[in-house]
Steps between C-alpha positions, in 0.01 A plus 500: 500500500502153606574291782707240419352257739192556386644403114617147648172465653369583132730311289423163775092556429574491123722178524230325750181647304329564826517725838436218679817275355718784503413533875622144551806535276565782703405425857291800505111528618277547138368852639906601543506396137166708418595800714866470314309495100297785613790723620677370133227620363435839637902586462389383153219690385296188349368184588757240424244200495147398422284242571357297244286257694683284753830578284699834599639633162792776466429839351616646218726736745524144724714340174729833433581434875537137517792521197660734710457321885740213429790735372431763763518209769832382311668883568433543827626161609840556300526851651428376827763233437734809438386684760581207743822438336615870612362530805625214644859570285514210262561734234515875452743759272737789698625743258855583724724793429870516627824678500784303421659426815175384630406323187818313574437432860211513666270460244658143419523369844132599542365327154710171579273470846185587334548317184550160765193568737268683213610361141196616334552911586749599204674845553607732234814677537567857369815679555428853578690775723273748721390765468376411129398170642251621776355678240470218288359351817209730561349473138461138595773415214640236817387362827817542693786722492776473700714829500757650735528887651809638677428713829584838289306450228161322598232567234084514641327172421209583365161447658379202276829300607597303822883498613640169639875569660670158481824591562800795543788399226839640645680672263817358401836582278642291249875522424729275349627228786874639470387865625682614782162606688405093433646430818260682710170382623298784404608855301427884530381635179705813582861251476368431107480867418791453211354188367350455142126423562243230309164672520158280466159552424335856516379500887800313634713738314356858650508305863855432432568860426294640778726267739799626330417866562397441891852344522674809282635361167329461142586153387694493180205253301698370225238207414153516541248175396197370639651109451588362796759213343659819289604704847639135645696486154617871528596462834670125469728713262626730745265768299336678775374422862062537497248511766287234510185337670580235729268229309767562204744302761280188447602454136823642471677296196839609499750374772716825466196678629498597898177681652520672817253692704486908558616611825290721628213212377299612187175345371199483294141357552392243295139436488220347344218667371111455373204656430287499777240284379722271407577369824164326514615261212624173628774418214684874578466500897645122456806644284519766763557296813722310281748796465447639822638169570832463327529892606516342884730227386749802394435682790830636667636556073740323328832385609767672339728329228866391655 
């Protein structure tokens, strides 16, 4: 209904008491400043002043405006304050969903670089595994997922979201470091056929078994947890060999641990994703360059544990 440069002009006439002193408060001409009261006016529906002699008096609708103008002016400079802020990324809010081997990798290497160049974009972390967390994704519960597919087993992204591959997370196996297949650089799935097997979460569990079956054995799963720290445990104790992303290689926490790579290769996609619209926000495409970042710094995968 109204133009809010016309309500400066209106709230500077009131403070002068004249068109012709707002129009030298303002550096305007005093038929801009008419032109501007009759525009107010018509958007209005009512005169907003009289004339009482010499003496230019508000109207009744003139005063209901005039208690408003000031507080009106005060909003839109704070939200253009905000606005600023944003755009030009002194502050902003990501909403950031991750699996746990990214949530302990990449996502930290990316929020130490942005939290030293940007200090004033704050990122919430989630932990979430896909495909629950896409989902969560596209009813705008987040504003970045990162999630991982294998080759076998890639879901459809759905229209409203935007993929962003950052990198392809060689599949490794973790065995205790006295295992007689330690030795070798890199280990058929086929030679752990009679092994007892640490399953993880849901998805990295049917991959596993669809690799298992193209190789012609059904692992003998004798543990089976989404916790990360629990299969290192399990496997420090000699319980069971496991499968495992590459990333895990980056915090392994027990020295009787040894990861080595499949041979033939194996690997899954990690990416990024976002709602489409999304990728016009400053704060989110910032956090996105930032892990597509630390993704390149981790290109070639992770070195494997002696």
């Amino acid at each position: 209904m109204f133009d809010s440069r016309h309500i400066k002009t209106f709230h500077a006439v009131v403070a002068a008491g004249s068109y012709s002193a707002a129009a030298r408060a303002l550096g305007y001409t005093q038929p801009a400043i008419t032109q501007q009261m009759k525009a107010l006016e018509r958007a209005v529906g009512t005169p907003l002043f009289t004339r009482v002699g010499r003496r230019m008096r508000l109207t009744e609708a003139g005063e209901a405006l005039a208690r408003h103008a000031e507080t009106i002016l005060d909003t839109l400079s704070v939200a253009q304050q905000q606005m600023s802020s944003l755009t030009r990324l002194r502050s902003g809010r990501v909403r950031m969903c991750a699996f746990p081997s990214a949530g302990a990798t990449l996502v930290p290497e990316a929020l130490a670089r942005l939290a030293a160049d940007h200090p004033g974009v704050r990122v919430e972390l989630l932990e979430g595994e896909p495909p629950e967390s896409l989902r969560r994704l596209e009813r705008g519960e987040f504003d970045i997922a990162l999630a991982f597919t294998y080759p076998g087993l890639h879901d459809e992204v759905p229209d409203e979201l935007v993929e962003i591959p950052l990198l392809e997370d060689q599949l490794t196996v973790l065995m205790p470091a006295g295992h007689p297949l330690a030795r070798r650089r890199a280990v058929a799935l086929a030679d752990l056929a009679e092994e007892r097997w640490i399953a993880g979460c849901l998805r990295c569990r049917t991959n596993f078994l669809h690799e298992c079956t193209q190789v012609g054995f059904a692992p003998d799963i004798a543990f089976t947890t989404d916790d990360i720290l629990v299969v290192q445990s399990l496997v420090a104790e000699g319980l069971g060999v496991a499968m495992m992303p590459g990333l895990v290689l980056s915090f392994l926490r027990h020295d009787r641990i040894t990861g080595r790579p499949l041979d033939p290769a194996s690997s899954r996609q990690v990416s990024a994703y976002v709602l489409r619209d999304h990728l016009r926000v400053p704060a989110t495409a910032l956090v996105l360059d930032e892990l597509k970042a630390a993704a390149r710094r981790r290109t070639g995968g992770c070195s494997n544990k002696p």
